[in-house]
mmCIF file of C-alpha atoms and ligand atoms in Angstrom:
data_model
loop_
_atom_site.group_PDB
_atom_site.id
_atom_site.type_symbol
_atom_site.label_atom_id
_atom_site.label_comp_id
_atom_site.label_asym_id
_atom_site.label_seq_id
_atom_site.Cartn_x
_atom_site.Cartn_y
_atom_site.Cartn_z
ATOM 1 C CA MET D 1 0.000 0.000 0.000
ATOM 2 C CA VAL D 2 1.333 3.433 -0.931
ATOM 3 C CA GLU D 3 1.617 5.723 2.065
ATOM 4 C CA GLU D 4 -0.186 9.048 2.036
ATOM 5 C CA ILE D 5 2.096 12.068 1.749
ATOM 6 C CA LYS D 6 1.602 15.297 3.690
ATOM 7 C CA THR D 7 2.808 18.709 2.590
ATOM 8 C CA LEU D 8 3.888 21.195 5.215
ATOM 9 C CA THR D 9 6.059 24.255 5.737
ATOM 10 C CA LEU D 10 9.254 23.849 7.743
ATOM 11 C CA ASN D 11 11.149 27.029 8.588
ATOM 12 C CA GLY D 12 9.578 28.742 5.573
ATOM 13 C CA GLU D 13 10.305 25.906 3.094
ATOM 14 C CA MET D 14 7.599 23.677 1.615
ATOM 15 C CA ILE D 15 8.407 20.024 2.261
ATOM 16 C CA SER D 16 6.590 16.714 1.982
ATOM 17 C CA ALA D 17 6.742 13.709 4.288
ATOM 18 C CA PRO D 18 4.928 10.384 4.741
ATOM 19 C CA ALA D 19 1.807 10.783 6.915
ATOM 20 C CA SER D 20 3.279 8.468 9.557
ATOM 21 C CA SER D 21 6.343 10.722 10.031
ATOM 22 C CA THR D 22 6.902 12.760 13.125
ATOM 23 C CA ILE D 23 8.019 16.353 12.724
ATOM 24 C CA LEU D 24 11.452 15.244 13.950
ATOM 25 C CA GLU D 25 11.728 12.573 11.241
ATOM 26 C CA ALA D 26 10.580 14.997 8.546
ATOM 27 C CA ALA D 27 13.050 17.633 9.757
ATOM 28 C CA ARG D 28 15.964 15.169 9.797
ATOM 29 C CA GLU D 29 15.029 13.941 6.345
ATOM 30 C CA HIS D 30 15.488 17.548 5.203
ATOM 31 C CA ASN D 31 18.713 18.108 7.174
ATOM 32 C CA VAL D 32 17.085 20.427 9.693
ATOM 33 C CA TYR D 33 18.605 20.116 13.173
ATOM 34 C CA ILE D 34 16.349 19.785 16.222
ATOM 35 C CA PRO D 35 18.070 19.008 19.550
ATOM 36 C CA THR D 36 17.011 15.743 21.221
ATOM 37 C CA LEU D 37 18.052 13.840 24.308
ATOM 38 C CA CYS D 38 15.474 11.153 25.054
ATOM 39 C CA HIS D 39 14.913 10.278 21.378
ATOM 40 C CA LEU D 40 17.124 7.601 19.837
ATOM 41 C CA ASP D 41 16.474 6.023 16.435
ATOM 42 C CA GLY D 42 15.409 2.416 17.023
ATOM 43 C CA LEU D 43 13.721 2.961 20.403
ATOM 44 C CA SER D 44 10.110 3.922 21.151
ATOM 45 C CA GLU D 45 9.381 7.576 21.919
ATOM 46 C CA VAL D 46 8.677 8.835 25.432
ATOM 47 C CA GLY D 47 8.673 12.620 24.899
ATOM 48 C CA ALA D 48 10.486 13.073 28.200
ATOM 49 C CA CYS D 49 13.217 15.678 27.713
ATOM 50 C CA ARG D 50 11.167 18.397 25.896
ATOM 51 C CA LEU D 51 14.270 19.631 24.073
ATOM 52 C CA CYS D 52 12.743 18.956 20.667
ATOM 53 C CA MET D 53 9.900 21.458 21.161
ATOM 54 C CA VAL D 54 8.860 23.347 18.020
ATOM 55 C CA GLU D 55 6.400 26.120 17.211
ATOM 56 C CA ILE D 56 3.343 25.252 15.146
ATOM 57 C CA ASP D 57 1.212 28.047 13.655
ATOM 58 C CA GLY D 58 -2.201 28.290 15.279
ATOM 59 C CA ASN D 59 -1.051 26.550 18.456
ATOM 60 C CA ASN D 60 0.184 28.700 21.321
ATOM 61 C CA ARG D 61 1.786 25.778 23.093
ATOM 62 C CA LEU D 62 5.132 24.401 21.982
ATOM 63 C CA GLN D 63 4.911 20.814 20.745
ATOM 64 C CA PRO D 64 7.497 18.001 21.013
ATOM 65 C CA ALA D 65 8.706 17.179 17.481
ATOM 66 C CA CYS D 66 9.542 13.557 18.363
ATOM 67 C CA VAL D 67 5.940 12.600 19.163
ATOM 68 C CA THR D 68 3.940 14.996 16.938
ATOM 69 C CA ARG D 69 2.957 13.694 13.506
ATOM 70 C CA VAL D 70 3.127 15.847 10.409
ATOM 71 C CA GLU D 71 -0.181 17.219 9.155
ATOM 72 C CA GLU D 72 -1.316 18.686 5.864
ATOM 73 C CA ASN D 73 -0.585 22.445 5.642
ATOM 74 C CA MET D 74 1.126 22.488 9.035
ATOM 75 C CA VAL D 75 3.488 25.446 9.467
ATOM 76 C CA VAL D 76 6.412 24.532 11.744
ATOM 77 C CA LYS D 77 9.314 26.552 13.103
ATOM 78 C CA THR D 78 12.239 24.672 14.633
ATOM 79 C CA THR D 79 14.189 27.723 15.671
ATOM 80 C CA SER D 80 13.164 31.099 17.136
ATOM 81 C CA PRO D 81 14.257 33.290 20.080
ATOM 82 C CA ARG D 82 11.499 31.690 22.186
ATOM 83 C CA LEU D 83 12.619 28.137 21.364
ATOM 84 C CA ASN D 84 16.289 28.925 21.883
ATOM 85 C CA LYS D 85 15.536 30.461 25.278
ATOM 86 C CA TYR D 86 13.429 27.477 26.279
ATOM 87 C CA ARG D 87 16.013 24.875 25.196
ATOM 88 C CA ARG D 88 18.829 26.688 26.956
ATOM 89 C CA MET D 89 16.761 26.795 30.141
ATOM 90 C CA ILE D 90 16.166 23.022 29.998
ATOM 91 C CA ILE D 91 19.875 22.316 29.620
ATOM 92 C CA GLU D 92 20.766 24.711 32.437
ATOM 93 C CA LEU D 93 18.215 23.042 34.712
ATOM 94 C CA LEU D 94 19.688 19.614 33.927
ATOM 95 C CA PHE D 95 23.142 20.877 34.863
ATOM 96 C CA ALA D 96 21.829 22.526 38.040
ATOM 97 C CA GLU D 97 19.901 19.420 39.086
ATOM 98 C CA GLY D 98 22.672 16.862 38.501
ATOM 99 C CA ASN D 99 26.329 16.994 39.412
ATOM 100 C CA HIS D 100 27.926 17.239 35.975
ATOM 101 C CA ILE D 101 31.646 17.774 36.425
ATOM 102 C CA CYS D 102 32.706 17.332 32.798
ATOM 103 C CA SER D 103 36.443 17.608 33.516
ATOM 104 C CA VAL D 104 36.384 14.296 35.423
ATOM 105 C CA CYS D 105 33.789 12.504 33.273
ATOM 106 C CA VAL D 106 34.500 9.418 31.146
ATOM 107 C CA VAL D 107 32.566 10.872 28.193
ATOM 108 C CA ASN D 108 33.936 14.415 28.345
ATOM 109 C CA GLY D 109 34.147 15.478 24.688
ATOM 110 C CA HIS D 110 31.685 12.779 23.542
ATOM 111 C CA CYS D 111 28.660 13.652 25.698
ATOM 112 C CA GLU D 112 25.304 14.516 24.111
ATOM 113 C CA LEU D 113 24.313 16.802 26.999
ATOM 114 C CA GLN D 114 27.575 18.715 26.724
ATOM 115 C CA GLU D 115 27.217 18.981 22.939
ATOM 116 C CA ILE D 116 23.678 20.391 23.176
ATOM 117 C CA GLY D 117 24.910 22.793 25.874
ATOM 118 C CA TYR D 118 27.376 24.202 23.349
ATOM 119 C CA LYS D 119 24.729 24.305 20.613
ATOM 120 C CA VAL D 120 22.216 26.275 22.694
ATOM 121 C CA GLY D 121 24.940 28.701 23.797
ATOM 122 C CA MET D 122 25.007 27.752 27.486
ATOM 123 C CA ASP D 123 28.029 29.702 28.718
ATOM 124 C CA HIS D 124 26.950 29.546 32.378
ATOM 125 C CA VAL D 125 24.098 28.233 34.528
ATOM 126 C CA ARG D 126 21.756 30.898 35.914
ATOM 127 C CA PHE D 127 20.119 28.595 38.469
ATOM 128 C CA ASP D 128 21.453 27.537 41.858
ATOM 129 C CA TYR D 129 23.094 24.126 41.761
ATOM 130 C CA LEU D 130 21.239 21.671 43.989
ATOM 131 C CA HIS D 131 24.406 19.760 44.938
ATOM 132 C CA GLN D 132 22.320 16.681 45.622
ATOM 133 C CA ASP D 133 23.898 13.727 47.350
ATOM 134 C CA LYS D 134 23.540 11.168 44.552
ATOM 135 C CA LYS D 135 24.925 7.650 44.619
ATOM 136 C CA VAL D 136 27.258 5.687 42.363
ATOM 137 C CA ASP D 137 26.488 1.974 41.907
ATOM 138 C CA ALA D 138 29.662 0.091 40.988
ATOM 139 C CA SER D 139 28.372 -3.312 42.124
ATOM 140 C CA HIS D 140 28.183 -4.776 38.586
ATOM 141 C CA ASP D 141 31.265 -6.713 37.432
ATOM 142 C CA ARG D 142 31.650 -4.712 34.233
ATOM 143 C CA PHE D 143 29.599 -1.513 34.423
ATOM 144 C CA VAL D 144 28.986 1.536 36.619
ATOM 145 C CA LEU D 145 25.852 3.655 37.157
ATOM 146 C CA ASP D 146 26.572 7.207 38.303
ATOM 147 C CA HIS D 147 23.273 8.857 39.297
ATOM 148 C CA ASN D 148 25.022 12.246 39.363
ATOM 149 C CA ARG D 149 25.114 12.276 35.552
ATOM 150 C CA CYS D 150 21.709 10.752 34.838
ATOM 151 C CA VAL D 151 19.288 13.007 32.925
ATOM 152 C CA LEU D 152 16.386 10.529 33.164
ATOM 153 C CA CYS D 153 16.073 10.150 29.401
ATOM 154 C CA GLN D 154 14.968 6.513 29.880
ATOM 155 C CA ARG D 155 17.023 5.224 26.960
ATOM 156 C CA CYS D 156 18.475 2.513 29.230
ATOM 157 C CA VAL D 157 14.974 1.448 30.278
ATOM 158 C CA ARG D 158 13.790 1.193 26.680
ATOM 159 C CA VAL D 159 16.832 -0.507 25.134
ATOM 160 C CA CYS D 160 16.868 -3.121 27.895
ATOM 161 C CA ASP D 161 13.139 -3.802 27.505
ATOM 162 C CA GLU D 162 12.615 -3.364 23.752
ATOM 163 C CA ILE D 163 15.907 -4.637 22.314
ATOM 164 C CA GLU D 164 17.498 -6.931 24.923
ATOM 165 C CA ALA D 165 14.104 -8.038 26.383
ATOM 166 C CA ALA D 166 15.611 -8.202 29.884
ATOM 167 C CA HIS D 167 13.684 -5.288 31.458
ATOM 168 C CA THR D 168 16.301 -4.742 34.140
ATOM 169 C CA TRP D 169 15.798 -0.957 34.317
ATOM 170 C CA ASP D 170 12.894 1.090 35.597
ATOM 171 C CA ILE D 171 12.201 4.583 36.860
ATOM 172 C CA ALA D 172 11.311 5.060 40.532
ATOM 173 C CA GLY D 173 10.351 7.999 42.738
ATOM 174 C CA ARG D 174 8.750 11.357 41.944
ATOM 175 C CA GLY D 175 9.872 14.891 41.170
ATOM 176 C CA ILE D 176 13.390 15.601 42.310
ATOM 177 C CA ASP D 177 13.621 12.124 43.859
ATOM 178 C CA THR D 178 13.133 10.336 40.542
ATOM 179 C CA PHE D 179 15.933 7.941 39.602
ATOM 180 C CA VAL D 180 16.670 4.846 37.540
ATOM 181 C CA ILE D 181 16.659 1.500 39.326
ATOM 182 C CA THR D 182 17.649 -2.061 38.467
ATOM 183 C CA ASP D 183 15.490 -5.051 39.436
ATOM 184 C CA LEU D 184 13.166 -3.429 41.994
ATOM 185 C CA ALA D 185 15.938 -1.187 43.366
ATOM 186 C CA MET D 186 18.531 -3.882 44.038
ATOM 187 C CA PRO D 187 22.211 -3.076 43.401
ATOM 188 C CA TRP D 188 22.936 -3.609 39.699
ATOM 189 C CA GLY D 189 25.473 -6.316 40.543
ATOM 190 C CA ALA D 190 22.770 -8.332 42.319
ATOM 191 C CA SER D 191 20.353 -8.148 39.378
ATOM 192 C CA THR D 192 19.137 -11.520 38.153
ATOM 193 C CA SER D 193 17.598 -10.142 34.944
ATOM 194 C CA CYS D 194 20.688 -8.318 33.609
ATOM 195 C CA THR D 195 22.472 -10.261 30.854
ATOM 196 C CA SER D 196 25.554 -7.988 30.976
ATOM 197 C CA CYS D 197 25.109 -7.164 27.281
ATOM 198 C CA GLY D 198 26.138 -3.525 27.818
ATOM 199 C CA LYS D 199 23.484 -2.032 25.506
ATOM 200 C CA CYS D 200 22.285 0.392 28.176
ATOM 201 C CA THR D 201 25.793 1.794 28.620
ATOM 202 C CA LEU D 202 26.045 2.420 24.866
ATOM 203 C CA VAL D 203 22.739 4.282 24.489
ATOM 204 C CA CYS D 204 23.149 6.459 27.588
ATOM 205 C CA PRO D 205 23.719 10.011 26.292
ATOM 206 C CA THR D 206 25.938 11.017 29.209
ATOM 207 C CA GLY D 207 28.538 9.396 31.447
ATOM 208 C CA ALA D 208 25.844 8.038 33.781
ATOM 209 C CA LEU D 209 26.361 4.481 32.484
ATOM 210 C CA PHE D 210 29.800 3.313 31.497
ATOM 211 C CA GLU D 211 32.173 0.399 31.364
ATOM 212 C CA LYS D 212 34.536 -0.040 34.277
ATOM 213 C CA GLY D 213 38.185 0.854 33.793
ATOM 214 C CA LYS D 214 37.580 3.731 31.364
ATOM 215 C CA PRO D 215 39.696 6.778 32.157
ATOM 216 C CA VAL D 216 38.359 10.347 32.017
ATOM 217 C CA THR D 217 37.410 11.552 28.473
ATOM 218 C CA SER D 218 38.178 8.119 26.963
ATOM 219 C CA LEU D 219 34.664 6.889 26.180
ATOM 220 C CA SER D 220 32.872 7.541 22.910
ATOM 221 C CA LYS D 221 29.746 5.449 22.487
ATOM 222 C CA ASN D 222 29.074 3.573 19.267
ATOM 223 C CA ARG D 223 25.320 3.193 18.840
ATOM 224 C CA ASP D 224 25.355 1.560 15.384
ATOM 225 C CA PHE D 225 24.354 -1.775 16.927
ATOM 226 C CA LEU D 226 20.831 -0.474 17.480
ATOM 227 C CA GLN D 227 20.091 0.169 13.831
ATOM 228 C CA TYR D 228 21.512 -3.250 12.820
ATOM 229 C CA ILE D 229 19.200 -5.012 15.266
ATOM 230 C CA VAL D 230 16.139 -2.972 14.336
ATOM 231 C CA ASN D 231 16.722 -3.469 10.580
ATOM 232 C CA ALA D 232 17.296 -7.201 11.045
ATOM 233 C CA ARG D 233 14.073 -7.478 13.039
ATOM 234 C CA GLU D 234 12.088 -5.627 10.400
ATOM 235 C CA LYS D 235 13.443 -7.943 7.695
ATOM 236 C CA ASN D 236 12.936 -11.082 9.855
ATOM 237 C CA GLU D 237 16.573 -12.000 9.358
ATOM 238 C CA TRP D 238 16.531 -14.152 12.504
ATOM 239 C CA ILE D 239 13.737 -16.390 11.336
ATOM 240 C CA LYS D 240 14.852 -19.659 9.740
ATOM 241 C CA LYS D 241 13.360 -19.763 6.273
HETATM 242 S S1 SF4 O 1 23.634 -4.668 30.406
HETATM 243 FE FE1 SF4 O 1 22.018 -5.293 28.973
HETATM 244 S S2 SF4 O 1 20.671 -6.574 30.156
HETATM 245 FE FE2 SF4 O 1 21.968 -5.474 31.613
HETATM 246 S S3 SF4 O 1 20.799 -3.738 32.131
HETATM 247 FE FE3 SF4 O 1 22.071 -3.120 30.430
HETATM 248 S S4 SF4 O 1 20.814 -3.486 28.624
HETATM 249 FE FE4 SF4 O 1 19.871 -4.538 30.298
HETATM 250 S S1 SF4 O 2 21.233 6.194 33.109
HETATM 251 FE FE1 SF4 O 2 21.712 7.200 31.158
HETATM 252 S S2 SF4 O 2 20.292 6.237 29.683
HETATM 253 FE FE2 SF4 O 2 19.529 5.780 31.738
HETATM 254 S S3 SF4 O 2 18.033 7.402 32.160
HETATM 255 FE FE3 SF4 O 2 20.005 8.059 33.024
HETATM 256 S S4 SF4 O 2 20.937 9.303 31.409
HETATM 257 FE FE4 SF4 O 2 19.312 8.120 30.448
HETATM 258 S S1 FES O 3 13.529 14.248 22.053
HETATM 259 FE FE1 FES O 3 11.476 14.869 22.027
HETATM 260 S S2 FES O 3 10.924 15.064 24.085
HETATM 261 FE FE2 FES O 3 12.998 14.306 24.157
#
């Protein structure tokens, strides 16, 4: 069946996109950058980080591009003073809420949060740092979870559930006391569901999840594995024919 095509305006340009596309997919298809943190190609969408907000004519509220489908005659703006201000504020709040000391981080120079910080022009944080007492779980044989660097994007939760089918990760708590947990809040090393595949460490956008023994700035995460698995699943390459 041929998919219906929608025509819309993106930053003043007329574009077309399949009706099932999100605004984010349509924008990327046309090389238009929209910052994202919780989105990762190959995982389901949760619309958690709100960094991908865009302006849509006729709608006063900003809309998340990763979960909003394209519509006929939609007029979308992905950049404006209002959007830039909003995105910068989100990044500053993430820095103020966590304890992100980039100079001693394993992913310094390869961190998605840091990169977006540069892109939105965050030269300082205007909010008071919370200096929360967050824990580090190094109980796993191979990996470490540092809550200080977690931005609650839920990529670990989704990759573990949707790709590895282990469902080791979950989110617990509310508001400022929200955090990721393994196996009903047991130490990661005591988890009986974890297969030690390491997928969660690779999709994590920051240095919150990493392999043991990695020195500062040494870790750049290769996420190509995700697309291979998703493509193979779509083509049923694992089914004996
Ligand atoms: S290492 Fe694999 S199985 Fe273990 S928590 Fe991470 S994704 Fe899940
Ligand atoms: S541990 Fe990493 S992947 Fe998991 S929610 Fe935190 S920042 Fe996201
Ligand atoms: S990327 Fe859209 S809400 Fe996070």
